[in-house]
mmCIF file with all atom_site columns, C-alpha atoms in Angstrom:
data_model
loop_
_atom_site.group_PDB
_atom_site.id
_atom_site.type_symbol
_atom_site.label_atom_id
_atom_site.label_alt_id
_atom_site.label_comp_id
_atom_site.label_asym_id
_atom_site.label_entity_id
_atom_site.label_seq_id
_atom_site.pdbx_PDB_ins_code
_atom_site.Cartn_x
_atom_site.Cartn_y
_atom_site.Cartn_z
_atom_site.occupancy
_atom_site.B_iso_or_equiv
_atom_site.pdbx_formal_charge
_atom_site.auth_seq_id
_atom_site.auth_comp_id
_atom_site.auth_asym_id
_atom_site.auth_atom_id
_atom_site.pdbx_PDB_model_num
ATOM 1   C CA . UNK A 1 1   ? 48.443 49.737 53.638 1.00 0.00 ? 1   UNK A CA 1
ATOM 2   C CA . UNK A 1 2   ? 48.914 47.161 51.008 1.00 0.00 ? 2   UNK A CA 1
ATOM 3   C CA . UNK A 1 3   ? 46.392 48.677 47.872 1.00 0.00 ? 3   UNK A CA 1
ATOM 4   C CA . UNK A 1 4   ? 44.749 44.874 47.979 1.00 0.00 ? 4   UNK A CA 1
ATOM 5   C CA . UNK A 1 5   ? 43.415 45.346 51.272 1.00 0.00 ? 5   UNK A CA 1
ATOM 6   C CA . UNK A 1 6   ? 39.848 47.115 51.590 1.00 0.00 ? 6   UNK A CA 1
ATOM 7   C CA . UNK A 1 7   ? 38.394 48.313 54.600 1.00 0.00 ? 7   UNK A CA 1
ATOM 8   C CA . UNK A 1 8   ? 34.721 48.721 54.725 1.00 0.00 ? 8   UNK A CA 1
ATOM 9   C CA . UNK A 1 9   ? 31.342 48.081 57.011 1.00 0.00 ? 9   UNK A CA 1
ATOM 10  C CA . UNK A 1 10  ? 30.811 44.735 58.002 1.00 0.00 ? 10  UNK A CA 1
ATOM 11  C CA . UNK A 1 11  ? 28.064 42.724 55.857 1.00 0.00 ? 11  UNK A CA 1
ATOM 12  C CA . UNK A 1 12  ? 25.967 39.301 56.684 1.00 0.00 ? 12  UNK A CA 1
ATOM 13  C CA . UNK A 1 13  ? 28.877 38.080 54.047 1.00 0.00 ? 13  UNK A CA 1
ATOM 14  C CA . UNK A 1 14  ? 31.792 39.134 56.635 1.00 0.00 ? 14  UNK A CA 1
ATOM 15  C CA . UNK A 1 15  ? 29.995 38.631 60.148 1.00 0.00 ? 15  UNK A CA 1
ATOM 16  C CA . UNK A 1 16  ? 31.351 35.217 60.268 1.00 0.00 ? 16  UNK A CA 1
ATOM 17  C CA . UNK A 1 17  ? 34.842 36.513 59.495 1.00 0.00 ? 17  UNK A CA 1
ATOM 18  C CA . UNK A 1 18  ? 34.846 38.910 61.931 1.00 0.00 ? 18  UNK A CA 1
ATOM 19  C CA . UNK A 1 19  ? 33.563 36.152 64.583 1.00 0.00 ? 19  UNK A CA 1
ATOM 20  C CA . UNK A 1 20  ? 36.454 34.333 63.716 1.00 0.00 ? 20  UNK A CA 1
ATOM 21  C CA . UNK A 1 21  ? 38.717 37.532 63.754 1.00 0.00 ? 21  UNK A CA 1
ATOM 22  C CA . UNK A 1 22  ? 37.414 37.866 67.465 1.00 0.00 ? 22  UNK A CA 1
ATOM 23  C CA . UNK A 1 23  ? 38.430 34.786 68.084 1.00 0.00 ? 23  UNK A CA 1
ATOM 24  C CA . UNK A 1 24  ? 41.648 34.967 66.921 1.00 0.00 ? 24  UNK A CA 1
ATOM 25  C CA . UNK A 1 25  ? 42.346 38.032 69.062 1.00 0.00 ? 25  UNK A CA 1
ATOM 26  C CA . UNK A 1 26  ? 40.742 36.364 72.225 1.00 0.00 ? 26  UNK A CA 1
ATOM 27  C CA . UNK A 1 27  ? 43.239 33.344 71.606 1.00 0.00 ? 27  UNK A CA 1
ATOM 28  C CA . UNK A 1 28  ? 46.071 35.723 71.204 1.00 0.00 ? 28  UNK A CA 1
ATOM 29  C CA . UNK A 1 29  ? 45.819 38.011 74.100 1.00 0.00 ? 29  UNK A CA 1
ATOM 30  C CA . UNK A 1 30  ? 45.567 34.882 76.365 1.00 0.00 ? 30  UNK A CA 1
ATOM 31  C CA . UNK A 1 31  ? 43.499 36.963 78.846 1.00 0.00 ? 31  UNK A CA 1
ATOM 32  C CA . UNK A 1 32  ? 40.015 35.555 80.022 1.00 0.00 ? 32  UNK A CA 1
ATOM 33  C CA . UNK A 1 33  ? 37.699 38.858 79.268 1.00 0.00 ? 33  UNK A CA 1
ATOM 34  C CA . UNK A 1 34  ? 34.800 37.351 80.890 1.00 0.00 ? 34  UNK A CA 1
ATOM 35  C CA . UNK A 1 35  ? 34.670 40.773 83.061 1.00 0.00 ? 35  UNK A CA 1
ATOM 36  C CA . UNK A 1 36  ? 33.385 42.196 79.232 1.00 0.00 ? 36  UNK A CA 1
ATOM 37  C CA . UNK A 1 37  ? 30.845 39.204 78.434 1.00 0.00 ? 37  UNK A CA 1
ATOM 38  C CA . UNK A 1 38  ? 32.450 38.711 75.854 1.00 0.00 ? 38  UNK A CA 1
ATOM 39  C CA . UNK A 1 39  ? 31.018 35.359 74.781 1.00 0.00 ? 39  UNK A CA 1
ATOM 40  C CA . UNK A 1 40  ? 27.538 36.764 75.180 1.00 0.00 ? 40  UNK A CA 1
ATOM 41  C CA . UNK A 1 41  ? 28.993 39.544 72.563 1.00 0.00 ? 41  UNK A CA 1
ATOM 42  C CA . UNK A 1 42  ? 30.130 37.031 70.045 1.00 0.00 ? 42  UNK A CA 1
ATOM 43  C CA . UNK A 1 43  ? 26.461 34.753 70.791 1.00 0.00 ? 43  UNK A CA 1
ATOM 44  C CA . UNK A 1 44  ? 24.585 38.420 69.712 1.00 0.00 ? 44  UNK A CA 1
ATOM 45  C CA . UNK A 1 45  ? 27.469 39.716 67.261 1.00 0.00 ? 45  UNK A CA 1
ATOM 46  C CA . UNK A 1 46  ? 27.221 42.799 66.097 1.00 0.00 ? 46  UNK A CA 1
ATOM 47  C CA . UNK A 1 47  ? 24.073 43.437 67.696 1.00 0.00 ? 47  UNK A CA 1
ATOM 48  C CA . UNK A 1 48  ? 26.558 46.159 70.243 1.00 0.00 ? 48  UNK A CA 1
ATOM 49  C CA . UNK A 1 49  ? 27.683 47.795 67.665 1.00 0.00 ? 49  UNK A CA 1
ATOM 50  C CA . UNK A 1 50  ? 24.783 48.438 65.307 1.00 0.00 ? 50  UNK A CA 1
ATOM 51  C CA . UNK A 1 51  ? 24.158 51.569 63.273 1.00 0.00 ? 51  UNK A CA 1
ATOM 52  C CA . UNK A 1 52  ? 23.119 54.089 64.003 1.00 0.00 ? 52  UNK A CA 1
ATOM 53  C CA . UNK A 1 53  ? 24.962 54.952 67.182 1.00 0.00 ? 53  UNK A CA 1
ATOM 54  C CA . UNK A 1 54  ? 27.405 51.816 66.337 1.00 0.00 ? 54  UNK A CA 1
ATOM 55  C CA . UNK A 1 55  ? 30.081 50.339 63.966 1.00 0.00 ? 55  UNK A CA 1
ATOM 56  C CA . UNK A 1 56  ? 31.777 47.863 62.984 1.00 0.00 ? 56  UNK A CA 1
ATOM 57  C CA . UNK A 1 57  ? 34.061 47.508 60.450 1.00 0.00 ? 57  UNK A CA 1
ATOM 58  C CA . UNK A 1 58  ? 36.714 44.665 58.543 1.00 0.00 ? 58  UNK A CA 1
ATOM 59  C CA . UNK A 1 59  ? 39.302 44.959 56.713 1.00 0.00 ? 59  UNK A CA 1
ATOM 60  C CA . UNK A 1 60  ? 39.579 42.105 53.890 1.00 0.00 ? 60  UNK A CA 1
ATOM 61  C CA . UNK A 1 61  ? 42.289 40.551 51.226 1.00 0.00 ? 61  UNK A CA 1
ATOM 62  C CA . UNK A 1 62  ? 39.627 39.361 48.630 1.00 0.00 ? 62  UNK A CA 1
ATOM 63  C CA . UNK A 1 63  ? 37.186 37.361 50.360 1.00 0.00 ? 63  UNK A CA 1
ATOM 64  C CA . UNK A 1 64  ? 38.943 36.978 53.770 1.00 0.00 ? 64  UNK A CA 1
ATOM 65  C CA . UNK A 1 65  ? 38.781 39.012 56.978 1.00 0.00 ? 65  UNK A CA 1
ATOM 66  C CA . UNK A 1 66  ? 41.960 39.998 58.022 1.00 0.00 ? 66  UNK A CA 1
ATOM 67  C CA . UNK A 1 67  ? 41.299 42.928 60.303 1.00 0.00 ? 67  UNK A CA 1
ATOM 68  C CA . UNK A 1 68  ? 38.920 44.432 62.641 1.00 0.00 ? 68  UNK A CA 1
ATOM 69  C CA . UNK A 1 69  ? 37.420 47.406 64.665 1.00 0.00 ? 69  UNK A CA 1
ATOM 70  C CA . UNK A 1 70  ? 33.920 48.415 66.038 1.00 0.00 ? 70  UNK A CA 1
ATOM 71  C CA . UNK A 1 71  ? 32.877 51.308 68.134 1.00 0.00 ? 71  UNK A CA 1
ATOM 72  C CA . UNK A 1 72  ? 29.957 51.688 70.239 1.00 0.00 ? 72  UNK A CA 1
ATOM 73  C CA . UNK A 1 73  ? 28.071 54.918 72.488 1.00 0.00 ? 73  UNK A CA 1
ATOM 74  C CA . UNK A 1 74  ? 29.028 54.599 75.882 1.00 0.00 ? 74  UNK A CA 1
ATOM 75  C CA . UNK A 1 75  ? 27.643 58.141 76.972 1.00 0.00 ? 75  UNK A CA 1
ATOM 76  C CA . UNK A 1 76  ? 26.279 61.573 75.520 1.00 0.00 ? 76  UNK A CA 1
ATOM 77  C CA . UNK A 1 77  ? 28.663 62.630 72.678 1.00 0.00 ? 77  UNK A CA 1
ATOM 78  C CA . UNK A 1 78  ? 31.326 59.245 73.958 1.00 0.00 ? 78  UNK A CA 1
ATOM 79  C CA . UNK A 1 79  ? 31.798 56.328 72.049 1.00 0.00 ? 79  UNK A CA 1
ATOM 80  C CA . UNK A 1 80  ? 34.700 53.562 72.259 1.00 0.00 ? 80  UNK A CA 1
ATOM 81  C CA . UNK A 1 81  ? 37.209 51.843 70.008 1.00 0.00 ? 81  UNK A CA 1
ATOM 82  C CA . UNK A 1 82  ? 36.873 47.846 70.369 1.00 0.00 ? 82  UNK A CA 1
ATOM 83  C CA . UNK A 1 83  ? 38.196 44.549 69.095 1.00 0.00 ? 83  UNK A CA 1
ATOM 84  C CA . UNK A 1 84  ? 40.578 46.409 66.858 1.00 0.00 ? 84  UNK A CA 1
ATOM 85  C CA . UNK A 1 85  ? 42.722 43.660 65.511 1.00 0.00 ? 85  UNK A CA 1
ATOM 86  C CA . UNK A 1 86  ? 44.976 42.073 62.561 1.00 0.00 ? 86  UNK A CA 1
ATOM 87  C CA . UNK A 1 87  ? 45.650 38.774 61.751 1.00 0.00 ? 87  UNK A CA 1
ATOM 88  C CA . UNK A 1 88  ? 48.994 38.044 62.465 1.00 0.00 ? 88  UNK A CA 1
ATOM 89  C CA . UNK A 1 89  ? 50.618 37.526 59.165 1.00 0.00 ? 89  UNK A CA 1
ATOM 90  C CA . UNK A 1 90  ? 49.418 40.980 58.020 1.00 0.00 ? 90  UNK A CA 1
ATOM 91  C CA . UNK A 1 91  ? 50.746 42.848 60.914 1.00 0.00 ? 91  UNK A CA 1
ATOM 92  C CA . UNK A 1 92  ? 53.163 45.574 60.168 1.00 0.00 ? 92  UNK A CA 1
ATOM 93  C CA . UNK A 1 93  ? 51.262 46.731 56.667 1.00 0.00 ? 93  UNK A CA 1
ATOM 94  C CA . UNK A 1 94  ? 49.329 49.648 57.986 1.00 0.00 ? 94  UNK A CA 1
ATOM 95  C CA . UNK A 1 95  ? 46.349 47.478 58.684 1.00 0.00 ? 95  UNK A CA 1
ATOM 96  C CA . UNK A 1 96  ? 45.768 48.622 62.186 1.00 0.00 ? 96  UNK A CA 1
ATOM 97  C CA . UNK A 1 97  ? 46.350 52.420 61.731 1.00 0.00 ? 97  UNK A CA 1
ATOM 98  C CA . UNK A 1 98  ? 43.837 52.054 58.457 1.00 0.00 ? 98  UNK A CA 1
ATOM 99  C CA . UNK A 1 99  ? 40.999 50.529 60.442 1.00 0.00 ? 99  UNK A CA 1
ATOM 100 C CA . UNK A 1 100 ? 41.764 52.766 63.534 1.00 0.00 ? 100 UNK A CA 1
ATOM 101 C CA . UNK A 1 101 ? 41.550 55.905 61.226 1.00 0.00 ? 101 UNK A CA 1
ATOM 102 C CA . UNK A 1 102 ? 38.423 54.640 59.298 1.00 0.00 ? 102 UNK A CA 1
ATOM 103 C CA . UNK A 1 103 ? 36.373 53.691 62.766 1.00 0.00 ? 103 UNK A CA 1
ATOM 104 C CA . UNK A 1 104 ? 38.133 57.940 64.357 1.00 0.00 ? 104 UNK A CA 1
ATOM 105 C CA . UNK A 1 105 ? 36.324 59.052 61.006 1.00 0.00 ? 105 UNK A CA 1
ATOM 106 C CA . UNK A 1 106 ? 32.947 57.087 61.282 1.00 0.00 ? 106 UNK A CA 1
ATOM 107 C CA . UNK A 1 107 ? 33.209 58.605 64.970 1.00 0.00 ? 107 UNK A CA 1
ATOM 108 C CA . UNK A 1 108 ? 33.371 61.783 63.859 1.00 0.00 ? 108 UNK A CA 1
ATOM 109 C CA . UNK A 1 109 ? 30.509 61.255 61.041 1.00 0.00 ? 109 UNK A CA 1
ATOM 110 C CA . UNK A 1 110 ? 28.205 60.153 63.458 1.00 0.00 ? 110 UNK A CA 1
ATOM 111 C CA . UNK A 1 111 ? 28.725 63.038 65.917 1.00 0.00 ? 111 UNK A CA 1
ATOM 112 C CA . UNK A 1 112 ? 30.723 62.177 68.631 1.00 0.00 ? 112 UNK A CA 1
ATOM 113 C CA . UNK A 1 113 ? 33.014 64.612 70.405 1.00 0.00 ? 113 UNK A CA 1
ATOM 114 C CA . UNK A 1 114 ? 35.342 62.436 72.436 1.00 0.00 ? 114 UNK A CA 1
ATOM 115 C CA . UNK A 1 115 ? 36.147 58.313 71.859 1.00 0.00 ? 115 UNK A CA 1
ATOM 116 C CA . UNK A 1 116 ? 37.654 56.178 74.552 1.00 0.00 ? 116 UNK A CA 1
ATOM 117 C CA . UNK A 1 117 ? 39.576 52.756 74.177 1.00 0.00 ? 117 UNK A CA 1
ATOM 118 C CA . UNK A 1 118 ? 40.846 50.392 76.908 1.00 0.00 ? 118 UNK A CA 1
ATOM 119 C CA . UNK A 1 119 ? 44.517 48.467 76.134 1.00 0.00 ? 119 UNK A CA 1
ATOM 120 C CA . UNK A 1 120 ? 47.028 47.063 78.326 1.00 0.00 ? 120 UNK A CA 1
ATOM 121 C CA . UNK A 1 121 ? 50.450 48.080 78.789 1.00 0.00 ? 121 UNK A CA 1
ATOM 122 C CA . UNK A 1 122 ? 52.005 45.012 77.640 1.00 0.00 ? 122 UNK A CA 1
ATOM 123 C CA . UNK A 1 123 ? 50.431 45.639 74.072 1.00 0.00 ? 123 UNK A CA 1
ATOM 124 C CA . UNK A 1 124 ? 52.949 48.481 73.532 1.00 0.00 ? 124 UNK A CA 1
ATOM 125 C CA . UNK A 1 125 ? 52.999 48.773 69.929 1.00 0.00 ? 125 UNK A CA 1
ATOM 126 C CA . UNK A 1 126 ? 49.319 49.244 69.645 1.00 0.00 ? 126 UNK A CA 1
ATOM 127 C CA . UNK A 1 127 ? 49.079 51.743 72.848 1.00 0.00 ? 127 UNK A CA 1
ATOM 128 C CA . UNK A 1 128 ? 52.104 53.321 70.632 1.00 0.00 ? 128 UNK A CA 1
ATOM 129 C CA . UNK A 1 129 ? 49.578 53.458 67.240 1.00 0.00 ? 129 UNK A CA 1
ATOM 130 C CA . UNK A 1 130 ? 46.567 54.905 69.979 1.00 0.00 ? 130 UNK A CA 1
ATOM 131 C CA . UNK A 1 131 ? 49.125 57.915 70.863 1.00 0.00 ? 131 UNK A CA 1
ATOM 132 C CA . UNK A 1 132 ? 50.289 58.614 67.503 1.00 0.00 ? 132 UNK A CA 1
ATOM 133 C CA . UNK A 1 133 ? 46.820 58.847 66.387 1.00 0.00 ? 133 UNK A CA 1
ATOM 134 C CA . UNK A 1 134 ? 45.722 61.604 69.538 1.00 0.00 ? 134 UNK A CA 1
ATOM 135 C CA . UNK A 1 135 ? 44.474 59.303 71.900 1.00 0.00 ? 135 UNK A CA 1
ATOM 136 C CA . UNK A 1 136 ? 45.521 60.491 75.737 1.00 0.00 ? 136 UNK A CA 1
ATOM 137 C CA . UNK A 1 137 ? 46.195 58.744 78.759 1.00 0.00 ? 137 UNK A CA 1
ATOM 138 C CA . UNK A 1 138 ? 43.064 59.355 81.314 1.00 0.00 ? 138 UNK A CA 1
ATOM 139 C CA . UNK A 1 139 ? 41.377 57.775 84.271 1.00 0.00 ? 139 UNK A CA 1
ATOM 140 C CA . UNK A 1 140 ? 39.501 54.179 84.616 1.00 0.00 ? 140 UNK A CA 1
ATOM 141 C CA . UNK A 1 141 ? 36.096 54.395 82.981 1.00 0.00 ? 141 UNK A CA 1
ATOM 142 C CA . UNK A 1 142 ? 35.109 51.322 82.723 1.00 0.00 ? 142 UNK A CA 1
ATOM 143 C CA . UNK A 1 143 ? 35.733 48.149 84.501 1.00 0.00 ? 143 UNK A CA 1
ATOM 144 C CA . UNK A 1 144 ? 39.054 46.097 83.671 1.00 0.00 ? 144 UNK A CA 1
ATOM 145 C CA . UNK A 1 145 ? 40.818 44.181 86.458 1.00 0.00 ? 145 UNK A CA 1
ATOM 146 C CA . UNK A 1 146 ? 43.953 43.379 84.430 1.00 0.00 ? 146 UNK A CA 1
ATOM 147 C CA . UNK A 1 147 ? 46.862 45.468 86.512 1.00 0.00 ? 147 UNK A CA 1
ATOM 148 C CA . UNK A 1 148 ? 48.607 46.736 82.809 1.00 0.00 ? 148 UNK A CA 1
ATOM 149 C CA . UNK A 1 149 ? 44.804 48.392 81.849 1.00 0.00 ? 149 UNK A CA 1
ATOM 150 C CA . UNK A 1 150 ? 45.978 51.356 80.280 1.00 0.00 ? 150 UNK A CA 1
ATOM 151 C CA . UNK A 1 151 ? 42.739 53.906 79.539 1.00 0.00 ? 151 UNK A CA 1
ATOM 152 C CA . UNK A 1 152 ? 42.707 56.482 76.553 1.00 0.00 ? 152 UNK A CA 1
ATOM 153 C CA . UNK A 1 153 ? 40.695 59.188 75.233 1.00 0.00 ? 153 UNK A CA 1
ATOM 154 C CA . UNK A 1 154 ? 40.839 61.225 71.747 1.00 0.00 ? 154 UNK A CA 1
ATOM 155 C CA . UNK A 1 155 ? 38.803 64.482 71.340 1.00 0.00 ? 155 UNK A CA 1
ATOM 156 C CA . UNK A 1 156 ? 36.946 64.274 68.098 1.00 0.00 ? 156 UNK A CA 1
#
């Protein structure tokens, strides 16, 4: 990862960022998530992934947001990766293994034994980053109509 990138918790001075980030990602996947309300996250963002159980994190080149990631508790000791995501033009830098290994570590800190993430198939290099990092294959836990949902889980 490029030295000028930082990664850190998100601030009131990077919550817009990050909206925008969201955004971004939404645009890019071309896939109508309505089944996660996701609008209704963005109208409350972060308010889902507040501390202490929560996360979110950016990563940033100077003042802009360039990357994402957030976890939240989904069950005793079970939390799960979300909205991890890189601007395009800083794909391919590290980015998106940095912010995945910062949000595994703040998973870790804050006591949880297992964390679960939801992809799809089609998104191949980041399933690729998931399963290089630990992260399993395992059963539907969550609700995702999208036939290439691909489920994961990593032991903490």
């Amino acid at each position: 990862m490029p030295e000028n990138i930082k990664i850190e918790k998100l601030s009131d001075a990077t919550v817009e960022g990050a909206k925008g980030l969201i955004r971004k990602y939404l645009d890019w996947i071309q896939i109508d998530l309505c089944f996660q309300h996701i609008e209704e996250e963005l109208e409350h963002f972060p308010d889902k992934y507040r501390e202490p159980e929560g996360a979110f994190l950016v990563a940033r080149d100077g003042e802009a947001v360039v990357g994402c990631v957030g976890l939240k508790k989904i069950g005793e000791g079970i939390c799960e990766m979300k909205r991890l995501f890189v601007k395009d033009e800083y794909k391919g830098q590290g980015i998106g293994k940095g912010l995945a290994d910062a949000i595994v570590r703040e998973a870790k800190n804050k006591g949880y034994s297992r964390m679960r993430l939801d992809s799809l198939k089609r998104m191949g290099t980041a399933v690729a980053l998931y399963k290089k990092l630990g992260f399993k294959e395992i059963g539907q836990y969550v609700e995702n109509p999208i036939d290439d949902a691909v489920f994961l889980e990593k032991e903490l």
